[in-house]
Structure formats: structure tokens, C-alpha cells
Amino acid sequence: MSVNELYSKYTRVWIPDPEDVWRAAEIVKDYKEGEPILHLKLEDESPLEYRIGPKDNPLPFLRNPDILVGENDLTALSYLHEPAVLHNLKVRFLEPNHIYTYCGIVLVAINPYDQLQIYGEEVINAYSGQNMGDMDPHIFAVAEEAYKQMARDERNQSIIVSGESGAGKTVSAKYAMRFFATVGGSANDTNVEEKVLASSPIMEAIGNAKTTRNDNSSRFGKYIQIGFDRRYHIIGANMRTYLLEKSRVVFQAEDERNYHIFYQLCASASFPEFKDLALTSVEDFIFTSQGENIFIEGVNDAEDFKKTREAFTLLGVKESNQSSIFRIIASILHLGNVEICSERDGESCHISRNDPHLTHFCRLLGVELEQMEHWLCHRKLVTTSETYVKNMSRKQASNARDALAKHIYAHMFDWIVEHVNKSLHTSSKQHSFIGVLDIYGFETFEINSFEQFCINYANEKLQQQFNQHVFKLEQEEYMKEQIPWTLIDFYDNQPCIDLIEAKLGILDLLDEECKVPKGTDQNWCQKLYDRLSSSIHFQKPRMSNISFIIIHFADKVEYQCDGFLEKNRDTVYEEHINILKASKFQLVADLFQDTNKDGSSSTSSSSKSSRINVRSAKPTPKVPNKEHRKTVGHQFRSSLQLLMETLNATTPHYVRCIKPNDEKEAFSFDSRRAVQQLRACGVLETIRISAAGYPSRWTYPDFFNRYRVLMKKSDMTVGDKKLVCRNLLETLVKDPDKFQFGKTKIFFRAGQVAYLEKLRADKFRSACIKIQKTVRRWLQMVRYQKMRKSAITLQRFGRGYMARRYAERLRLNRAAVICQKQYRMVRERRDYLRVRQAVVTIQAFTRGMFTRRIFQEFLLHHKAMIIQKHVRGWLTRRKFKRARNAAITIQCAYRRMRAKRELKQLKIEARSAQHLKKLNTGMENKIVQLQRKMDDQTKDLKTQNEQLVVAKASLGSEVNKLQKELETMRSRQGDGSQLTSLREELEKLRAELQEAHAHRKKLEEEHSNEKMRLDQRVEELEKENSLLKSEKEKMNQRILHHSKNQESSASQSVGRVQAELDEERQRYQNLLREFSRLEQRYDNLQEAKFQPGHRRNNSNQSSLESDSNYPSISTSEVGDTDDAIQLVEEMGVEKAAMDIGVFMKLQKRVRELEQERKRLQVNLEKMEDQAKRKGIEPKTTSEQENADLAYNSLKRQELESENKKLKNDLNELRKAIADRASKNSSSNELQDGYNLLLGQLKAANEELDVRKEEVLILRSQIVTAALQKEKETTNHIETNNLPEWTNSKKPIDKEEALRSYHGLCESKNKASDWGYLNEDGELGLAYQGLKQVARLLEAQLQSQARKHEDELEAFRTQIELLKDDIEKKQEMLNHTMSLSPEAQVEYSVQQEITRLTNDNLDLKELVEKLEKNERKLKKQLRIYMKKVQELEAASQSTTAKPEMTRQVTVQRREKDFEGMLEYYKEDEALLVKTLITDMKPHAVSATVPCLPAYILFMCIRHADYINDDQKVHSLLTSTINAIKKVLKMYRLRYTCFNLLFKWLLSTTLIPVLLCPQAFMTQNTAKQNEHCLKNFDLAEYRQVLSDLSIQIYQQLIKVAEHVMQPMIVSAMLESESIPSLAGVKPMGYRNRSSSMDKDEEGPGSYTLEALIRQLGQFHGVMGEHGLDPEIAGQVVRQLFYSINAVTLNNLLLRKDVCSWSTGMQLRYNISQMEEWLRGKNLHQSGAVVNMEPVIQAAQLLQVKKKTSQDAEAICSQCTALTMLQIVKILNLYTPLNEFEERVTVSFIRNIQNRLQERNDVPMLLVDTKHTFPVLFPYTPSALSLETLHIPANLSLHFLTRV
């Protein structure tokens, strides 16, 4: 564009101003090139003629459009120059209070001098993982960029923080380190990140001081390297320091202070441990009172000193070393107060011997008082031949004293830095690091000395590195986009650096002058004039000979030469150092041991090599100090060179801190000070480099969306957007050098975007004019119509008024006329009547004549019309008939033709086969169906025939086999005498059986009587209960009026209690989350302690003990009491009490012993009662003992032999199968075969056990019969073992006897066994076994009766206890009568309600227990009746067929499945592994939900059924630890929400299945039967509940991690409503290194993807059968996360705070609400959690102008805090120039209105907040008896019981 086009009328420009630096103006007249004057108008409407000159006054800078003002990135401005940068920073700082702004790769940070709520952990979480430029500028964004590049590029990073004193460098570096400590926290428990942060208060105490510019100014530079491991966790840190300002120790300017540590120590001098320091107030010491202003407003030195000491302790500095440090600091203060008195001659001086400060100094440092007193006033001169001691003047001695103080402080500073580095050092290998450089910026004062020279020298080096890096990034960007580029000319300050550090430069000449014995500052300055005058960067002042000027990159600086040599030498007398080396305190001596090696002053941190303090016994000759001492300049140059090498080896990131004003006022901006710093810190140089190339960059889609309004309709049809953009630019911009086309972006020269914006604005302006024209016309038309209507209304009322006046006048006139008329009528009437009579006569004759004529004419016309009517009708009817006949004829002909065609077509179709097929289609289908049905029936018939044939064959073979066996048995039949004895024995058995029946009937009668008594007692209790209920009703009537008054208070108390319950639940779950986190950290520590390799635990120690962290301890873990007591004695009582494990062991053992004692006591009482009732029982006979011995021996031998054989077979089989499986592990058939063989083997083992028991019983009976036979032959004693068997006390197991009986009935032994049985009379022994079984049944019935009696006694005792309890409560009620009437009524009512409730519950429980026992007894009686009937039937069948020698085989009956699973102890690990460790969600997806939980509960039920507490505790402990192990295994996997859902449902179901007592009333009777009977697992229920909460929290974390990348893109960035979002000029120019993905394919998510993910979560919850209430809580938590992430990003991103984003956001929220309604989740509270985002979207769309708008905003945005509302209003950004920004006054109005709120000062929402979860109690509707276990689970070792 030409100058004439740019500088036209209404163009806004910047002109220089002496006060504000730059001032805005507007051109009021078009400028033509060459004119000397530019006519302007200032903002205050005052005119100005701005003179234009080719050299002096060039054309002023152009202003950017208003839409670009306030941009996040300065390089996004269309016009890049100094006033644009300054104005953008000023607007951002003052209006929305944004202190951070990007300038390319530089972050500009302006010190607000106020506390801002933008550095919390929520902000860190919001910036973590985000690309630089996606969020608003922030120090955390730079830190995240460095952290991300370190992880992605595996390259070390550096963050360079610079700026002048008071600009906020230290705070920025501190926040960057806090970000790294939070994001990259240490993986183990070393707390390295806390130590890194703890180093800050220490370094601030010893290195920071108050200056005129800053209250906490860093008086040294530091570079902190934070080390990371391969997982990018912090493992250590290292610090290097530069150029400590030692002169501040002995001198402070006005309104300045010494280092903070001095004031902190003096503020704490009253502490007991600091009494020996002899410190007083800081006003009493010279070194702390020179600046006069010794206090800082808002700073408590004592509190800061406390933090410093805590930081020392955290970093591992011992208390002794801390005390030594404080002694050294106090000694420095005392040294400054040492008074040196001058002698009379003026050439010497002395110190008073009674000087207390010198005494304290020597005492605190442990040195000799006389030596220090002498050498403070004297010095030693050493020559080649002699050594002289020379007196010093008072001034020389004072300088030596100050030099000693500075030297001591510098060495102490280095020692502290060294120990800080040692504390932060790690032995682990460092993979990468991020360095944070906090260094002073460019400084210029009225008097600049050696310190300012070194600072500016360092800034020259840093500026050179910065320029090279900026140029390199620009070059990389151009090469990446493949656009041609030319070398950009940028300022190179290498000549200035050479002037300082090159050979014979300023530093070399300074060092050379320092080596001259009598060198002076004047001589050195003269050498500078002589040697360096030719340099363009060096100048000599006109009015001074002791100063010089260096032209730095930022400004000219004049340095005063006074003191340069002394500060460079930093001379300390060797005598003083030697005295300090001889100190009796080790730390003081260590500080100065390496003085000769390191020089008098160290500017870097301590050397890396460790110091070994070994003092030589014989002093070695010393080399003169001046020959090896390095100067301060040389040391600083070396350390600076090392720093530059480190920075060049890393990727730098720049933070430039700006001080807005010198008065330290909050949010006050001084333009002159800001421009000075912008020029000094290189920001303007970055702008200049950017402006020299192509600063404005647009992606093709953004350019197309922004400027498509400038395209023609034909251009929009082209599909390639790049081609469209190219054609448009070539049309609009004629100069091809003004833009370049890259691969993904379009690059523009400076000002081109503003030109395009102008064209776009003109296009919009013309369109707006058309729209305005139409709208204005419509408005004017409406206005005209309103005015016209109003005018007509006014006219109507006016005319009515005038008409009424006119009517009144007419009325008066009429009255006058009437009067006149009457008079005139009388006069004229006569004349009139006479004339009228004559006229009427004439008219009558005349009218008659005319009327007759008219009648004749009318009659003629009427006749003519009748004739015409008939003629015209006839003609029309004839014409119609002709037309109708013709139409009918044509229609008939056409219809006939159509009918012929259709008939012909139908004939053709009728002849075709397709028609026949259609007709037969249904018939064919029916025929096929019938044929199929017939085939199926034929197949079924064949199958049934085959089955019949097979069954017939098997039956025939079985019959043949039975016949053969029968013949064999008949052949082996014995003599008849044995059969006769067996029949007699059978008769005896029958008689005994009848007696047993009689006894059973007697027991039944007793039981029925007892039941009747119990029923009567229950009826009595019910009557009493009814009486109590009636009393309760009366009492309720009495307190009815009290309850009405207390309803409101009760509801409030209920709400308060509910809130407290929620808070308690929230607190408990937070503690549980913290416990799980600590447990995870403990596990990590344990894993870290283990060395690589295999380690085993002790064989006697369970592996579950380490994982179990709850108080439930199994009996196997308790051990012996003696071991526990011995452990207590070894540990001591107090320690043992603190050891929960030992305490729980002892407690468990005590409970067991107490239970054992009670059980023995009960047994003893029962035995005594039994002895009283029945007398002394006879002892067992010798025959029975012999039978037992024989049985035991046979059983042992048989078991041993069978066990060995089975073990050998099993091992061989498993080995063979394992070998085959290892050869072909991928074969599924082999695995199935293996499982089948194992199942068959287990079934065979069970069958073998049954058969062995049967054989053993038979053999024992054979032996017994043999013994009986011998005794019969010798002693002739009849066999009568019934009493012995009846009264035998041998413990015979009921189940074993039943198995023996069934086995005897079902035995299918070989023919040889049957022969043996028949030969030895084994059949009779079988009948003897039947007798034994009958007696066993009788004994068991008796035991059951006794047990029933014991239960009745227990019930009676309970009833008595209840009565006692009632009496006590009655006494308590009587006692309350002494209270006041109101309190008495309230208290009595409460007590009565509680008593009645408890009584009802107790009675219900008693009735349930009685009914349960009754059902149990009835069930047992039925079982015994069936057993007896079976025995009778078996005996009768045997008696009826005596000729059969083979016993009839009785089929084993299938037992009823009672919902229990039995397993062996050794299979517990396999059970846990199958159900928990190796369980995959898809394996049980098609089965019953929570199948593992049901299986585990059924196993626990069986262990409870057999009363095996060890098995129950072991299984539950293994289950809980296995679940924890699985959760730990999947802790970092974010695709395992199926597994988490499964175990969440399982862990919530197991406590429900364990049936808590409080919830048994909600169960059915069948469910209560499934409850545990013997164990109370309340502790395990609590542990499982806690585990459920942990799983829920981990589930939420997994879901939030999956949704985290989707939320921002779906809610804020995706265009749910197409073409609604506008595109504004680019903000931050994303660097290629800052993006994780390729720009051509950015990863983005739509709202549909987010809703789809939510639907997936909900579907998984539904598939696993999760309770709807828990699912609602999960959805509620996820919606809270969506709200928090969305709102936080909205509050931190300026680019999304617009009207269109609000519209998109409201649409997205409505879609999510629709999803909730579709899933029936709208009542879950999820919508309430989205209320802040909803109100934020409304806030973006409402009007923001008037006070009424402010009132509406305050009333609507109740869910947003004041900070959030103000932040959104400050961030609100118009997308084009037609929208208006929110004014500052409107925001202030909002703030004033919201002051009344008591909001928490919270800006961002806590994204980690978790609502307390509440698991509802839902009884399981599944019947355990019908549960089917899939075969793919391989649980063949479980046996159904």
C-alpha cells in the first residue's frame, strides 16, 4: 500500500510524548506524500500539526485495530513497533490485570505488587499437559513447555529469568520450581521436591536484602539445576551462585537493609538458645542500622527466621552446624561494632582492651583475643630478606576490619550453598535436567561501580545468546515451512563483549593494574583512555577523567573508576585468615582451610570435591598470596563462561520481568520505566527481528474462515482451500513480497494483516450500511406510523371538541330561528296555503300525464326482455348438448382402446409361468415346512429306536451278569444253621427297632409339649407388648402438642446431622484415599529396598501377613501364647501396646481362651446333669476295644498302601500331561483333555475313598464277629452287644456311619469278595451294622433333645435379663420425675420410645430364633425318619428273599444342593488365582454379574457350616490381598475400567452377602437362611467397604483420565453449531517444538465423542449390573469433572471467552442434559454440578453495559465466585470490531455489588475433588442353589454341597 492510502483520514497513529513516551492521535486530513505537515487530532479533541521531516521526524507509527488490542502475544500485532508493544502491555496490565504476555518465545512478566490467586495447585493442574499457547500466558506455561520438551526431545532445558531489581525475578523462579516439584514429584519417599523448595527461604535469608527498588532483592545470581530420572521424576538438584554483593555486609545506602538473616537473628535474640550470642536490637549494630529504615512493612523477621531454621532442618543441616552458622553471623555484627581509636600521630591506632564487641567476636569464633586485637591494627610486610610489622592508620584498620567481615560472610555463604547442594545431591543417575537461571538484569544508576559493570557484562553475554536463539528459531520456522528467506540483520553485541573480555580489554587491563604494587584507579582509567578510545562502544566523558562510558545494547552507561581495583582485588590480610584457621571451632576453621587454593572470594558455589580437614603438624613454607590469588573479575568471567556453555547446551526459555513503577504501587504502570526495561531486556529486539521477516502467520483454514467474506461466490466452490487463499491474496495484495505461502501457513509482512482487516472491515461496513439502511427505513416507517396514529388521535379529539362547540352554537342559532320561524310561519302560512292549493292542483294533473307515458315505455321494454331470454336459453342448451355428445363419444372410444390393451396384457400374463409360480409360492413353502417336520420326526424316531436297542442290549448284558453272579452265590451258599442264627438276630433287631420307635414318639411328645409352652409364653409376651403399645399410644397423644413445636427444629437438626454425616463420610473417604496413597508409597519403598534377584520369605511366615493391614487376624497367624508373651517381654509393655500386631495377637488369644473356658464349663455342667439323671455309664467292653484296634490297624494299612499307589499314579499322570502340554502349549484340545482327566481322577479318588471306607467297616465287623464266635464256643455266652453299643462312648461320626451304611448298600465288589463275605457270615455282620446305625440314630436324637433343652434354658435366662433391663429402665424413668416438667416429658418420651423399639426388636429376634430352631428340628426328624424307613425296607427285603446270596444294590440319592461349595485348604491359592488374579472381565461377561463374589461367599458359607474359623479368615484375607494386588497391578493402566467395574460390584456385594445384622430384616426368609451362623465378620465387612471406596476412587480416576483429553476440545473448541464460531487474528504463534502433534492432523474431539464415551461408561456399568444409585454417583462425579475442566480452561483462555463460545457451550450442555434424560439420570444431581458452566455461558451472552445488566448478572451468577465473574468479564474478547469490550467501570460496578457475598477467594475449581460415595444396601435376588459355574473357569476342585 502507498503512503497516501495508509495515512488517510480517520487513520490512528502514535506520536512521541515526553511524559507518556507515546500518545495516540487521529489523522483529520488525508496526507499526501511529500507534505511537511500531518494534521492530527488528539484524544482530548485538541488539534495538532505534526511536522514531517525526512530525517528528524519521520511519519508516525500506525495503530493496530482495536480487535488486536490486548492480544496474548505481542508478535500477533499487525504493526510491530515500540508504541504498539507498550500499549498492549499497558492495556492488559491495567484493565484485565493480566501480568503475563507472550512476545514470541519470551514471556513478559510485570510485577503486580499484589497477591494474585493464580498460582494454586489447581492452576498447576490446569496448565499441566497443555501446549504453550493453548492457555493464557503464564509462568506455568513456560515451565510446562520446558518439562514437555525435556521428556519428548530428551534434551536439557533452561529457563532464564532476568530483569532489574524489584521486577519479580525471584518469585518467578520460585513458581517455576514449584511447578516442577508438583508435576515431577519424586517417585520414592525422599521428598526431593520439598528440599528443592526449602532451599529458597535459606537463600533468600542469606542472599536477599531490602533495596530502594525491592523489599526482597536478590543480591546474587543463581542457576539451579533440577535433575530428573528416566521417568522424569525429580531426583536431585544443584545450585551455582554468581557475584554475591559482599559490600552490602558493611555498607547500606539510605532506606536499604543488610541481608535478611541479620535482622532475623536479632529478632530472635531473646530465645534461650541464642542468649550466648549477646545480640540486642538491630539499631545497636552498625552493620544493620546504616540504612536507618530497618523494618519492612508486612514482614515478620522472627517468623521468617523460624521458616529458615525449618528449611535448614529439612535439608539435613545439623543443629550444631546451625548454631555455628548463627554464631558466625552474630560475630560479624559484633565485628562491625569494634571501635578503632586513632593515635595522636595519625599513623597508628589501637582497640580498647575492654571492648565488649571484640570480646564477643573472639568468643563466638573461638580465636585468641590478643592476636585479633593486635593484627586488626597492624599488618605484616614480607620481603625476600625480612618481615616487617607495620602500624595501620584508623582508616586502614577500618577497611581491613570491613574486608574481614565481608570475607567471613562470603565463605559462610559458600559453605551453606555447598551443604544445600550436598543435601540435594542424589546417588541415582541423572537422565536430564532443567535449569532455572535467576540473574540480575541490566542496571544503570547515577553512580555505577564495579558491581554494575559485572552485571551489565553478564547481560551482554545473555543478550547475545538470546539474539542468536531467536534468529535460529525464525530460521527453523522458515525452513520447516519451505519458504524463501533472506538473512535478517539483527544487532550483534560481540564488539561490546570483546571490549570487555578480549585480550587487553577492560578486564585484562584491570587485572594488570591490580598486579602493579602501587596501582591506582586513576592510572587504570588513563590506560583505558589510551588503549580503547578507538572502539565505537567506548567513550570518554567530557567533564571527568576518572570515569568511562560503555555503549551497551540497552543504553549508554557511565562507570566511576573509584573502587574498581579494591573490589577486584578483594584484599584480606593473611594474618586475619591465619587467626581464623586456628579457631577452636571446627566449622570456622574449615571455612578458611582452602583459602589459598580458592582465592579470597568465591563467586561460584563450593567445589564439588569433598573437603578433608587435616591439619599439618609441621607448617609448610607458604607462597606469597598475591601470586596465586584470582581476581574477582577473572573468577566472574570464568563462571560466566561456564554458564554460557551450559545454556548453549540446553534449550532456553526466556522470562523477562518488568517493574511497572518505582513506588511499588499495585497495578500502576509507568510508561517511561516500562519502555526503559523493554529496551534493556531484549523484548523490542525480538519484535524487531520478527518484524524484519514475516511476523504474522495464519494457517490456511483460519485464514479461509476469517477472510472468506472477501471472496467471490465462484471462489467458494473450489474444494482446495489453499488454492482459494492463494487466489484471494494475489487479488487483494499486489506486491508478492508482502506474503509467502508455506506448507501449512501463510506468512505476512508487518502491516498486511491490518490491511486485510481494513478490507474485511470495509466489506462488513458496506454490508452493515445496507442492513442499517433497511433497518433504519423500517424503524422510521414504524416511527412514522406511530406518529401518524398519534396525530390522527389528536385530530380526532380536537375535531370532536370543535364539533361540540359548533353544535352548541348551532343549537342557539336554532332556538332563535325557531322563534323567528314561528312568527314568520303565522305570517306566511296563509299565503303559503293559498299558493299551495293552486300548485297542488297543477301538479296533480301534470304528474298523471307523465306517469302514464312512463308506464307505456316500461311495458314495451319488459316484453322485449322476455323474448330475448327464451331465445338465448335455447341457443345455449343446444350448444351444450352438442359438446356433451362429442365428449361422451371420445371417452367411449378411448376407454375401449384401453380395455383392449389391458385384456391383451392379461392374456399374455395368464399364459406365462411366472404367474403360476406366484400362485404356488405359498403352497411350496407349506410343502417344504411339512417335509422338514416329517424329516425331523423321522430322525427322532430313529434316534429313539437306537436308544431303545442300546438300552435293551445293556439290560440284557446286565441281566446275564446278575444271573451268573446269582448262580455263583448259590453255589457258595453255607449251611442252614448260620441262616437260622441270622434270622434270630434279625428278630432281635426288629424288637430293638420298635423300642427305638417308641422312644422317638416319646421325644416328639416332649418336643410338642415344650413347643406349646413356648407358644403360650410368646402369647403372653405379645399381650404385654400390646399393653405397651397402648401405653405408647397414650404417651404419643400426650406429647402430640410438643412434637408440633419441635418439628421445625427437628428438621433442621436432621439436615445438620445429614450434613455432618456427609462431611464425616467425605473426611473418612479422604483419609481412606490418603491411606491408599501412603500404602502405595510404602509398597514402592519396599520394592525399592529389594535388590534384583529371587528372595523367599521364611517358611513359617505367611505371605498374607505383609499385605494384611486390618485388625482381623486368623488363628493361624496368632501363634502360641507363650511366643506372644515372650515378644511382649522383649519389646516392653509400652512398645507392645503401640504394636498393633502383637496387641491383636494377644487379644485374639485371650478371646479364644475365654471361649474355651466357657465351653469346658458348659460341658462339665452337662456331664454332671447327665450323671445325675442316668447314673454312671458302664465302660466299654474288651470286645469293642479289640474291634476298634482292628479297625484302626486295617484302616491305617489300607490308607497307607492306597495313598502311596494313588500318589504315584497321580504324579506319573500329571508329569506325562505336563510334558505333552509343554511340547504343544498352544493346543486348546490338550488343555481340555487335561482338565477332563483331572476331573475324572478326582471323581475316581472320591469313589475310591467311599469304597475303602466300606471295605474297612466290613473287615472290622468280620474281626469283631470272629472274636465273638470264639467267646461263644469257650464261655457259652450269648451275643448281646446292644447295651454296650448303646452306652458306648466311642466318638462315632454321624456322617461316617451314614457313609458306611450307604456304602454297604451300594457296594459292587467282585465275585471273590462276595464269596468271601458269604463264607464268613459277613451278611450277618451287615445286619449288625444296621443295628449299630439304629443305635447311633437314637443317640443323636437324645443329644438333639438335650441341646434343645439347653436352648430353652438360654431363652429363659435371656427373658430374665430382659426383665431386669425393664426394671432398670423403670427406675431410670422414676428418677427423671425429679426434673423440670418440660425436660421430664421430653426425656421420658425419648426413653419410652427407645425402650419400646428395643423390646419389639428383641421379641422379633426371639420369635425368629425359635421358629428357626423348630424348622431345623423338624428337618432333622424328617431326615431320620427317612433313614429309619430305608433301614426297615432294606431289612424286609432281605428277610423276604433269603435264598439270594447277593445283597441288593441301593442307588445313592442325590443330595439337595444347599448353596455351598467345598474346597481343600491346598486349593485356596488356586481358587484365589482363578477368581481374582487371572480373572478377565470377558470370561464372566455372559454369566451372572458378580459371579466371583457369589462363588467366594458360597465357599465362606461352607467354612462357616463346618465351623472352620481358620479357613474363613484365610480365605477372606487372601481374597482382600489378591484384590489389592490386582488393583495395584492395574493402577497405572487406563483401559481397565471393565475390571474396576467388576470388582467394585463384587466388593460391594460381598458385605451384603455376609448379611449384617442391621439389614437382615430387609431380607427374605431364604436369604436369611444363607447368612452365616457361626462367625461375625463385621471387621471384614468394614475392610471390604473401605476397599470398595478405594476401587470407586480409582475408577473415577481412570474415567477422568480417559475423558480429560476430550473435555476441552468437545466443550469449548468443536463447532457443534456450524459456522457460528468466528476466527479472530492469531494469538500466540505456536512453535514447532511446542506442539505434540503434527499441525496437518491435530487431534480434536467432538461433543459426540464425549457423549459416546459417557455412554460407553454407562453401558459398561449396565453390563456388570452395577446398582443404579452407584451409577448415578459415578455420572455425577464425571459431570463435576467436566464442569471443573471446562470452567478452568474458560477462566485461563482468552480466545474462548466470546459470545459465540457461550452459544456453543449452552448448546453442548443442552445435549448433555438430553443424554442424561435419555439414560434416566437427570435425578442424579449431575445437572447441578454443571451449573457454574451454565452460568458462565449465560454471562458470555448477556448484555454488559448498564447498571441493570450488572444487577442481572449478580442475581443470575450465584454459582460463580466474584473472582470468576470478574475474570470472565476481563477475558471477554470481541471477535470483530462491531462488538464492544467490557468497560472497566462496568467491572468495578460488578465488584462493588458482589462485595456483600462471602465467597471463598477461589478462582479455579478443584478438579481433584471427589464426592463422598454412598453404597446402598440391595439384597441379592439370586438363589445360590440355582447358580451355575461355567466350565471355562476350571473350578473342578470345588464340590457342591
Short mmCIF file of N, CA, C and O in Angstrom, two decimals, residues 1640-1671:
data_model
loop_
_atom_site.label_atom_id
_atom_site.label_comp_id
_atom_site.label_asym_id
_atom_site.label_seq_id
_atom_site.Cartn_x
_atom_site.Cartn_y
_atom_site.Cartn_z
N GLU A 1640 -0.79 -30.73 10.55
CA GLU A 1640 -1.71 -31.11 9.48
C GLU A 1640 -2.83 -31.98 10.00
O GLU A 1640 -3.87 -32.08 9.41
N GLY A 1641 -2.61 -32.67 11.07
CA GLY A 1641 -3.65 -33.54 11.62
C GLY A 1641 -3.82 -33.37 13.10
O GLY A 1641 -3.49 -34.25 13.87
N PRO A 1642 -4.26 -32.25 13.56
CA PRO A 1642 -4.39 -32.06 15.00
C PRO A 1642 -5.46 -32.95 15.58
O PRO A 1642 -6.52 -33.17 14.99
N GLY A 1643 -5.16 -33.50 16.76
CA GLY A 1643 -6.13 -34.36 17.43
C GLY A 1643 -7.20 -33.53 18.12
O GLY A 1643 -6.92 -32.68 18.95
N SER A 1644 -8.45 -33.72 17.73
CA SER A 1644 -9.54 -32.97 18.34
C SER A 1644 -10.70 -33.94 18.55
O SER A 1644 -10.85 -34.93 17.83
N TYR A 1645 -11.52 -33.61 19.52
CA TYR A 1645 -12.68 -34.43 19.86
C TYR A 1645 -13.93 -33.56 19.75
O TYR A 1645 -13.90 -32.37 20.04
N THR A 1646 -14.98 -34.19 19.31
CA THR A 1646 -16.26 -33.51 19.20
C THR A 1646 -17.13 -33.84 20.40
O THR A 1646 -16.81 -34.71 21.21
N LEU A 1647 -18.25 -33.13 20.49
CA LEU A 1647 -19.18 -33.39 21.58
C LEU A 1647 -19.76 -34.80 21.46
O LEU A 1647 -20.01 -35.46 22.47
N GLU A 1648 -19.96 -35.24 20.23
CA GLU A 1648 -20.48 -36.60 20.05
C GLU A 1648 -19.51 -37.63 20.61
O GLU A 1648 -19.94 -38.65 21.19
N ALA A 1649 -18.20 -37.40 20.46
CA ALA A 1649 -17.22 -38.34 21.01
C ALA A 1649 -17.28 -38.37 22.54
O ALA A 1649 -17.19 -39.44 23.15
N LEU A 1650 -17.44 -37.19 23.14
CA LEU A 1650 -17.54 -37.15 24.60
C LEU A 1650 -18.80 -37.86 25.09
O LEU A 1650 -18.76 -38.65 26.04
N ILE A 1651 -19.93 -37.59 24.45
CA ILE A 1651 -21.17 -38.26 24.85
C ILE A 1651 -21.08 -39.75 24.58
O ILE A 1651 -21.58 -40.57 25.36
N ARG A 1652 -20.40 -40.11 23.50
CA ARG A 1652 -20.22 -41.53 23.21
C ARG A 1652 -19.39 -42.21 24.29
O ARG A 1652 -19.65 -43.35 24.69
N GLN A 1653 -18.38 -41.50 24.78
CA GLN A 1653 -17.55 -42.07 25.85
C GLN A 1653 -18.36 -42.21 27.14
O GLN A 1653 -18.25 -43.23 27.84
N LEU A 1654 -19.18 -41.21 27.44
CA LEU A 1654 -20.06 -41.32 28.61
C LEU A 1654 -21.03 -42.49 28.45
O LEU A 1654 -21.28 -43.24 29.40
N GLY A 1655 -21.56 -42.64 27.25
CA GLY A 1655 -22.44 -43.78 27.01
C GLY A 1655 -21.73 -45.11 27.15
O GLY A 1655 -22.31 -46.09 27.62
N GLN A 1656 -20.45 -45.13 26.76
CA GLN A 1656 -19.69 -46.37 26.93
C GLN A 1656 -19.52 -46.69 28.41
O GLN A 1656 -19.67 -47.84 28.82
N PHE A 1657 -19.18 -45.68 29.22
CA PHE A 1657 -19.08 -45.90 30.66
C PHE A 1657 -20.40 -46.41 31.22
O PHE A 1657 -20.43 -47.37 32.01
N HIS A 1658 -21.48 -45.76 30.83
CA HIS A 1658 -22.79 -46.16 31.35
C HIS A 1658 -23.14 -47.56 30.88
O HIS A 1658 -23.72 -48.36 31.65
N GLY A 1659 -22.79 -47.91 29.64
CA GLY A 1659 -23.06 -49.25 29.15
C GLY A 1659 -22.29 -50.32 29.91
O GLY A 1659 -22.83 -51.40 30.21
N VAL A 1660 -21.03 -50.03 30.22
CA VAL A 1660 -20.23 -50.99 30.98
C VAL A 1660 -20.82 -51.18 32.37
O VAL A 1660 -20.90 -52.31 32.89
N MET A 1661 -21.27 -50.09 32.99
CA MET A 1661 -21.90 -50.22 34.31
C MET A 1661 -23.18 -51.05 34.22
O MET A 1661 -23.46 -51.87 35.11
N GLY A 1662 -23.93 -50.86 33.15
CA GLY A 1662 -25.13 -51.67 33.00
C GLY A 1662 -24.83 -53.13 32.72
O GLY A 1662 -25.52 -54.03 33.22
N GLU A 1663 -23.79 -53.40 31.93
CA GLU A 1663 -23.42 -54.78 31.64
C GLU A 1663 -23.01 -55.53 32.90
O GLU A 1663 -23.32 -56.72 33.06
N HIS A 1664 -22.31 -54.85 33.79
CA HIS A 1664 -21.85 -55.50 35.01
C HIS A 1664 -22.90 -55.48 36.11
O HIS A 1664 -22.63 -55.94 37.23
N GLY A 1665 -24.07 -54.93 35.83
CA GLY A 1665 -25.14 -54.94 36.83
C GLY A 1665 -24.89 -54.03 38.01
O GLY A 1665 -25.32 -54.33 39.12
N LEU A 1666 -24.20 -52.92 37.79
CA LEU A 1666 -23.93 -52.00 38.89
C LEU A 1666 -25.22 -51.35 39.36
O LEU A 1666 -26.10 -51.05 38.55
N ASP A 1667 -25.33 -51.15 40.65
CA ASP A 1667 -26.53 -50.56 41.21
C ASP A 1667 -26.80 -49.19 40.59
O ASP A 1667 -25.87 -48.39 40.43
N PRO A 1668 -28.04 -48.89 40.20
CA PRO A 1668 -28.32 -47.59 39.55
C PRO A 1668 -27.93 -46.40 40.41
O PRO A 1668 -27.52 -45.36 39.88
N GLU A 1669 -28.04 -46.51 41.72
CA GLU A 1669 -27.67 -45.39 42.58
C GLU A 1669 -26.17 -45.14 42.52
O GLU A 1669 -25.72 -43.99 42.45
N ILE A 1670 -25.36 -46.21 42.51
CA ILE A 1670 -23.91 -46.03 42.37
C ILE A 1670 -23.58 -45.49 40.99
O ILE A 1670 -22.70 -44.63 40.84
N ALA A 1671 -24.26 -45.99 39.97
CA ALA A 1671 -24.03 -45.48 38.62
C ALA A 1671 -24.35 -43.99 38.54
O ALA A 1671 -23.62 -43.21 37.89
#
